[in-house]
PDB file of C-alpha atoms in Angstrom:
ATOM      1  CA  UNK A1246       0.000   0.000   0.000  1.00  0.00           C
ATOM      2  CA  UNK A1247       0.708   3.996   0.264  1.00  0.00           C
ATOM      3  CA  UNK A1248       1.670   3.914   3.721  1.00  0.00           C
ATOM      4  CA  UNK A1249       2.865   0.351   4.582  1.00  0.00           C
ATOM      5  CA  UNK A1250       4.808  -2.814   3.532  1.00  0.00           C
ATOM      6  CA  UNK A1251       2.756  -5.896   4.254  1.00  0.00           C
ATOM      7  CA  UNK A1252       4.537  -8.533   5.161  1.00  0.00           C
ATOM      8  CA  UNK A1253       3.212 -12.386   6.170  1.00  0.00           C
ATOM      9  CA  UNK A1254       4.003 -13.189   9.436  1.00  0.00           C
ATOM     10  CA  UNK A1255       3.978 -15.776  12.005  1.00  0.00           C
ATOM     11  CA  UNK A1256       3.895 -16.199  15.944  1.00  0.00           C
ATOM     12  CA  UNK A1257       7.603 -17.279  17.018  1.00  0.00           C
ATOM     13  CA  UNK A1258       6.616 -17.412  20.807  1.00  0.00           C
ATOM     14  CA  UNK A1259       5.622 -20.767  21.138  1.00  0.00           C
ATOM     15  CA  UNK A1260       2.469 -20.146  22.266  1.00  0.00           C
ATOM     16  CA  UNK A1261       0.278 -21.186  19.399  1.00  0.00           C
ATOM     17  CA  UNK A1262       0.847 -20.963  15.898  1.00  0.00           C
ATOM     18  CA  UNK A1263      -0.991 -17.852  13.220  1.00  0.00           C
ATOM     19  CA  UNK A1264       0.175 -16.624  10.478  1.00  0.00           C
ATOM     20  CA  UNK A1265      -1.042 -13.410   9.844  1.00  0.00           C
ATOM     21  CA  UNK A1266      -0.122 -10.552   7.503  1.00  0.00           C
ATOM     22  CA  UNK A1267       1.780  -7.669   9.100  1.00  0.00           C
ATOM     23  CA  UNK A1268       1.409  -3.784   7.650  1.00  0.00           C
ATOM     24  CA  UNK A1269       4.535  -1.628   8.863  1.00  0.00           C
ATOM     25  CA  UNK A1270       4.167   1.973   8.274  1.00  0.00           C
ATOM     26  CA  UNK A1271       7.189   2.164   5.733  1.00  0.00           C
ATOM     27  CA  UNK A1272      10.115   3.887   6.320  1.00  0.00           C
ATOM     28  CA  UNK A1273      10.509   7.616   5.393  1.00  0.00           C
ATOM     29  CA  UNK A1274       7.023   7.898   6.262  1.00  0.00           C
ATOM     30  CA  UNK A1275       6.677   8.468   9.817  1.00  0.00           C
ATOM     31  CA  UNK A1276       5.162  12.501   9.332  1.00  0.00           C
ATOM     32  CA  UNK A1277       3.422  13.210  11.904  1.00  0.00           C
ATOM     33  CA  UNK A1278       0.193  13.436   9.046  1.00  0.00           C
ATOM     34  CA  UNK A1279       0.993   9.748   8.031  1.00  0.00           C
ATOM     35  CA  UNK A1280       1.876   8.843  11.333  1.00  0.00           C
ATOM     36  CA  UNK A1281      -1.981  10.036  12.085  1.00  0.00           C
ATOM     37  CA  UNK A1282      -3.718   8.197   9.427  1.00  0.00           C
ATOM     38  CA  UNK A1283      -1.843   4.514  10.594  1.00  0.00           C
ATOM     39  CA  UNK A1284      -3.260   4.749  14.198  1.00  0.00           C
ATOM     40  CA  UNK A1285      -6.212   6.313  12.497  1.00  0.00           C
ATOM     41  CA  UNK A1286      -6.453   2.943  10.150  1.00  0.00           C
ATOM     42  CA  UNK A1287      -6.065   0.914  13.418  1.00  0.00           C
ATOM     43  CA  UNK A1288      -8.862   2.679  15.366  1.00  0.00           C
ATOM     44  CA  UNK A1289     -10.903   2.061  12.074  1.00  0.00           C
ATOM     45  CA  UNK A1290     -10.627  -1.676  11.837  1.00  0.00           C
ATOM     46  CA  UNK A1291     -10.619  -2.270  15.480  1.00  0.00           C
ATOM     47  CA  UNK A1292     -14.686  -0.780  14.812  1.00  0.00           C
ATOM     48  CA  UNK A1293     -15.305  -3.899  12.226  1.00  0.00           C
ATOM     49  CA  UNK A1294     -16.008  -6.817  12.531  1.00  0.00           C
ATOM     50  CA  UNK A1295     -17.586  -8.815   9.691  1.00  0.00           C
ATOM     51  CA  UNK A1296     -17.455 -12.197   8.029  1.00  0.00           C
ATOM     52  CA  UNK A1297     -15.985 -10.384   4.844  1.00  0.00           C
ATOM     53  CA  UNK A1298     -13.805  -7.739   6.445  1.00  0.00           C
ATOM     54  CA  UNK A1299     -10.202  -8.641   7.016  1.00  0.00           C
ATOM     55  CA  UNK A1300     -10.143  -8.868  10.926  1.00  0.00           C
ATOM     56  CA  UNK A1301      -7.558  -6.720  13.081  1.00  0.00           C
ATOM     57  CA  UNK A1302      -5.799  -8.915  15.358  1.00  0.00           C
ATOM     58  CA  UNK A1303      -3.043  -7.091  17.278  1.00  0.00           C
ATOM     59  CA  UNK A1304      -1.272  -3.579  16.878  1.00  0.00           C
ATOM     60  CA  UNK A1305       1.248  -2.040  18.048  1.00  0.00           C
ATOM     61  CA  UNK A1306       5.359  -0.232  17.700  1.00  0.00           C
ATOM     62  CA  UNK A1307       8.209  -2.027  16.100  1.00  0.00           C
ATOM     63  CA  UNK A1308      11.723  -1.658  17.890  1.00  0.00           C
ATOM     64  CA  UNK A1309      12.770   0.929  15.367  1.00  0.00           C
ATOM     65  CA  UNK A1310      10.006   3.123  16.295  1.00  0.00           C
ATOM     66  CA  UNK A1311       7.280   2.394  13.519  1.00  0.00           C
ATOM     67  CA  UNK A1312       4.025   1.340  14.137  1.00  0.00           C
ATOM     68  CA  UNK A1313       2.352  -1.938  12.569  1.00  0.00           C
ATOM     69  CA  UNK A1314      -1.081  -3.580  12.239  1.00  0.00           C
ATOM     70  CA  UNK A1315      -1.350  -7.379  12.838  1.00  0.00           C
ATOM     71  CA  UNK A1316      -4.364  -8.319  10.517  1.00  0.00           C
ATOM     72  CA  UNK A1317      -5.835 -11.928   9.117  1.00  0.00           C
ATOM     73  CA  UNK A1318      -3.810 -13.484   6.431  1.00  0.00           C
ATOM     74  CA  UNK A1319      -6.033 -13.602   3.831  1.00  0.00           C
ATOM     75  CA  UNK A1320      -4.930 -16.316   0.915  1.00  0.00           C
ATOM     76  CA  UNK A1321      -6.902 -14.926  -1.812  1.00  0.00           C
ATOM     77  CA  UNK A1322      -6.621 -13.607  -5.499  1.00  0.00           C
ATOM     78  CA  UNK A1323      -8.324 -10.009  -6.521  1.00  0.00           C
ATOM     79  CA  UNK A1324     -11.798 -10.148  -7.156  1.00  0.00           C
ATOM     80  CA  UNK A1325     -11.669  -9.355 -11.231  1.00  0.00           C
ATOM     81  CA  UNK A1326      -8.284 -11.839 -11.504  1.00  0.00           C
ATOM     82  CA  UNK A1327     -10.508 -14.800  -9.795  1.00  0.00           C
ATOM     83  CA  UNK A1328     -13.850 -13.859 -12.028  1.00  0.00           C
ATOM     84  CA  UNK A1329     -11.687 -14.116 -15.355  1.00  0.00           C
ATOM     85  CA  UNK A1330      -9.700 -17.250 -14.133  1.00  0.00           C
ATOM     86  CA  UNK A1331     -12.913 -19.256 -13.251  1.00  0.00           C
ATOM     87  CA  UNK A1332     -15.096 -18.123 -15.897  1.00  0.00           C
ATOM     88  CA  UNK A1333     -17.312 -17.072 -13.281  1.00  0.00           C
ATOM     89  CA  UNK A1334     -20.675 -17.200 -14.680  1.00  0.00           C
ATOM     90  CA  UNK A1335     -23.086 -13.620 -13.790  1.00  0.00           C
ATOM     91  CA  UNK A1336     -24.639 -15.712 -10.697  1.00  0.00           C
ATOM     92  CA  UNK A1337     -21.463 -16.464  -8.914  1.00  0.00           C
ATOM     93  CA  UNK A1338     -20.344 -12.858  -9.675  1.00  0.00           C
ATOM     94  CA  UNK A1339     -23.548 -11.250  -8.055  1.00  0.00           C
ATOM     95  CA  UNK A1340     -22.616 -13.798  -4.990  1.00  0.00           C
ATOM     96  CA  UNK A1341     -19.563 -11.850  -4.772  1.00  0.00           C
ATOM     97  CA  UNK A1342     -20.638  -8.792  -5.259  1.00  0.00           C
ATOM     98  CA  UNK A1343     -23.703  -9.325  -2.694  1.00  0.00           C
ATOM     99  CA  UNK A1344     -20.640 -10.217  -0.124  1.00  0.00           C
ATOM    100  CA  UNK A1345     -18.626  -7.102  -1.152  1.00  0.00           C
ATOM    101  CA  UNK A1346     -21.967  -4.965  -0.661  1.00  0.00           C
ATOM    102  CA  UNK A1347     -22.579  -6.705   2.788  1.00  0.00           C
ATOM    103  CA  UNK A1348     -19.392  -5.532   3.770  1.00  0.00           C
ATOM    104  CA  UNK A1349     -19.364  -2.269   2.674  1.00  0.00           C
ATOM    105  CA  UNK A1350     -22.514  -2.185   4.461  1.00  0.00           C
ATOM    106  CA  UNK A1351     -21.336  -3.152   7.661  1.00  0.00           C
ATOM    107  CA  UNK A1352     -18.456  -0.322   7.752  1.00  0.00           C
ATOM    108  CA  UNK A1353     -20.961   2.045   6.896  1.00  0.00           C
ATOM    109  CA  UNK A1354     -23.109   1.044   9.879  1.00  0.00           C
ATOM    110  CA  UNK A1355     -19.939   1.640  11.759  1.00  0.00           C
ATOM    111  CA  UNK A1356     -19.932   5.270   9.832  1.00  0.00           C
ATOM    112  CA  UNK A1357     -16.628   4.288   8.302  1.00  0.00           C
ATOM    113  CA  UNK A1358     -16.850   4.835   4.679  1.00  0.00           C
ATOM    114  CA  UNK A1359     -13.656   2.969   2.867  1.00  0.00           C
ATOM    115  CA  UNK A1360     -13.135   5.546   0.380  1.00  0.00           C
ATOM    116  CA  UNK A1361     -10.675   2.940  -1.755  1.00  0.00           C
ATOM    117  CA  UNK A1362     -13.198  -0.192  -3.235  1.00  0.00           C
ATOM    118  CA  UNK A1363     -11.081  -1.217  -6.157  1.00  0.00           C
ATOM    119  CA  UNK A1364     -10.265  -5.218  -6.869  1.00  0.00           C
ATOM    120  CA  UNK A1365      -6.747  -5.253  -5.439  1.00  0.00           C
ATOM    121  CA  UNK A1366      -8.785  -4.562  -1.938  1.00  0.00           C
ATOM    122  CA  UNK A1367     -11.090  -7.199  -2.304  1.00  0.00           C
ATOM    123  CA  UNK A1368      -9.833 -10.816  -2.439  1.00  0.00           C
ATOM    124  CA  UNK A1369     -11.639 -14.122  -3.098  1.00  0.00           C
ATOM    125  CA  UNK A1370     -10.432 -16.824  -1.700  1.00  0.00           C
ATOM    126  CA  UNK A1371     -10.037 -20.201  -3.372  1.00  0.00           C
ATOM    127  CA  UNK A1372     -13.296 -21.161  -1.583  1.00  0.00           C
ATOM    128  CA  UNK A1373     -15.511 -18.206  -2.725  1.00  0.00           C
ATOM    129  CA  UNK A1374     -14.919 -16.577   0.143  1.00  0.00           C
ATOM    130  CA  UNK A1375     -14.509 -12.833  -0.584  1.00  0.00           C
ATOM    131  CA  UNK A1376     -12.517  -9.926   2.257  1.00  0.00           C
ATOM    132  CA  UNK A1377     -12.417  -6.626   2.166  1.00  0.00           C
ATOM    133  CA  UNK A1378      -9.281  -5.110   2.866  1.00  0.00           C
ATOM    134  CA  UNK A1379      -7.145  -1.681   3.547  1.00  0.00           C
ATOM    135  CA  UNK A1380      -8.946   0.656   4.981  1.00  0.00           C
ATOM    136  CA  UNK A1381      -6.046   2.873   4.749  1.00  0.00           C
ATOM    137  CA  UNK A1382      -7.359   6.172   3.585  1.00  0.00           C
ATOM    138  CA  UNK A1383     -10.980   5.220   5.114  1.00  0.00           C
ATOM    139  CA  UNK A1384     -12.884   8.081   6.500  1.00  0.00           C
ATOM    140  CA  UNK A1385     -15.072   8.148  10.105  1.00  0.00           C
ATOM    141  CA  UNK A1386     -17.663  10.004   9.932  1.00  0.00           C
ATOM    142  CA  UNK A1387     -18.911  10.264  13.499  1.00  0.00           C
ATOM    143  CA  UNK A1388     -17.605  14.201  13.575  1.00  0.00           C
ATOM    144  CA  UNK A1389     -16.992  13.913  17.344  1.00  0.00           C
ATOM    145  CA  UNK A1390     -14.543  11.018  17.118  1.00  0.00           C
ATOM    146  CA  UNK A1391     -11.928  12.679  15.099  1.00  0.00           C
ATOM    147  CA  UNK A1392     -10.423  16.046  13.770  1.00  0.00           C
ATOM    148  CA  UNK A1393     -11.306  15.682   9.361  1.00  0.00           C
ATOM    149  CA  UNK A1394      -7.903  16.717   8.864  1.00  0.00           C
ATOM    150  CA  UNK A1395      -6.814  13.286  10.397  1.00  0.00           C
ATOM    151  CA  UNK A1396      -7.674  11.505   7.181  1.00  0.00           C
ATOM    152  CA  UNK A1397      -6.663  14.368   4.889  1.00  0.00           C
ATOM    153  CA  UNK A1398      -2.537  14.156   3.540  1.00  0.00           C
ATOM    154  CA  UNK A1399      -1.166  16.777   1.596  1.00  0.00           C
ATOM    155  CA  UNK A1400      -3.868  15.942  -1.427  1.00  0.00           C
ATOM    156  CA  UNK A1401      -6.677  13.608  -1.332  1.00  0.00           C
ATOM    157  CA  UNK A1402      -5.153  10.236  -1.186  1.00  0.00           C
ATOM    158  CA  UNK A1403      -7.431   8.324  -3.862  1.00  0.00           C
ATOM    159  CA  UNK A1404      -7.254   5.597  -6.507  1.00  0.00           C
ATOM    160  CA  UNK A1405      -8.409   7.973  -9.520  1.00  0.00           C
ATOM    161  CA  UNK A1406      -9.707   4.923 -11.545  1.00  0.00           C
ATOM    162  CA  UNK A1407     -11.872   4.065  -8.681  1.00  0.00           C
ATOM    163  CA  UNK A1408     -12.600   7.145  -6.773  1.00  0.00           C
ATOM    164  CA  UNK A1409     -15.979   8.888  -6.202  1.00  0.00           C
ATOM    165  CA  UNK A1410     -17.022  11.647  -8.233  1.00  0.00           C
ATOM    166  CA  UNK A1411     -17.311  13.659  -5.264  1.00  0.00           C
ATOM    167  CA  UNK A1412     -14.113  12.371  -3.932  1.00  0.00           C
ATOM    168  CA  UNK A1413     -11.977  13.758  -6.916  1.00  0.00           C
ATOM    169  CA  UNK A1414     -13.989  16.911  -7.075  1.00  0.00           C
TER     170      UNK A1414
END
């Protein structure tokens, strides 16, 4: 992503054994803006919880000072890739879709809107199974929770190819 390196990951104390995937704010971006919108990110997806979101496990600093996000590993292809690679006839691809909206859903009735929906952030797993991830640039819109400028850096971060109209404008 824009502000991380995601990394997969696995428990080394013995206790049990997870792999997960890691996201490490990357290096040469620790401003204090970027530095915002990663525990911002965090606060986000500690708010979801959903079948088809990508769950937040852990969080926390890294001995050199940079924050990181344990999340579920999610083994999965983007959505489009796994469509054209099946063949997926229109009624499995409404099944996806109907996942993707149930999701969406859900972070809405958390008033988080994800502000990023493109296929690289939605995997489907070799079962069907489809997760929404990065919520990265995702905006809360419960005004007393957070300052706006918190999810504002230096432009609008957006994907232009998937962005809102009103998100570009």
């Amino acid at each position: 992503g824009g502000m991380g390196e995601v990394w997969e990951a696995e428990r080394a104390d013995g206790q049990f054994e997870q792999v997960v995937a890691l996201k490490l704010l990357k290096r040469g971006m620790d401003s204090a803006a970027v530095l915002t919108r990663f525990l911002r990110e965090r606060q986000i997806l500690a708010r979801l919880e959903h079948p088809n979101i990508a769950r937040l496990l852990d969080g926390g600093v890294a001995a050199d000072g940079r924050p990181f996000l344990v999340l579920e590993r999610v083994e999965g292809e983007p959505i489009q890739q796994w469509c054209r690679r099946r063949n997926s006839p229109v009624a499995e691809r409404l099944r996806l879709m109907i996942a993707v909206c149930e999701a969406v859903d859900a972070a809405h009735r958390n008033l988080i809107v994800h502000r990023d929906l493109k296929p690289s952030n939605i995997l489907v797993a070799a079962d069907g199974r489809v997760k929404l991830l990065d919520f990265g640039i995702a905006k809360l819109l419960q005004a007393e929770a957070f300052d706006e400028r918190q999810t504002q850096l230096g432009g609008q971060p957006l994907t232009p190819a998937y962005a809102a109209p009103e998100q570009i404008l």
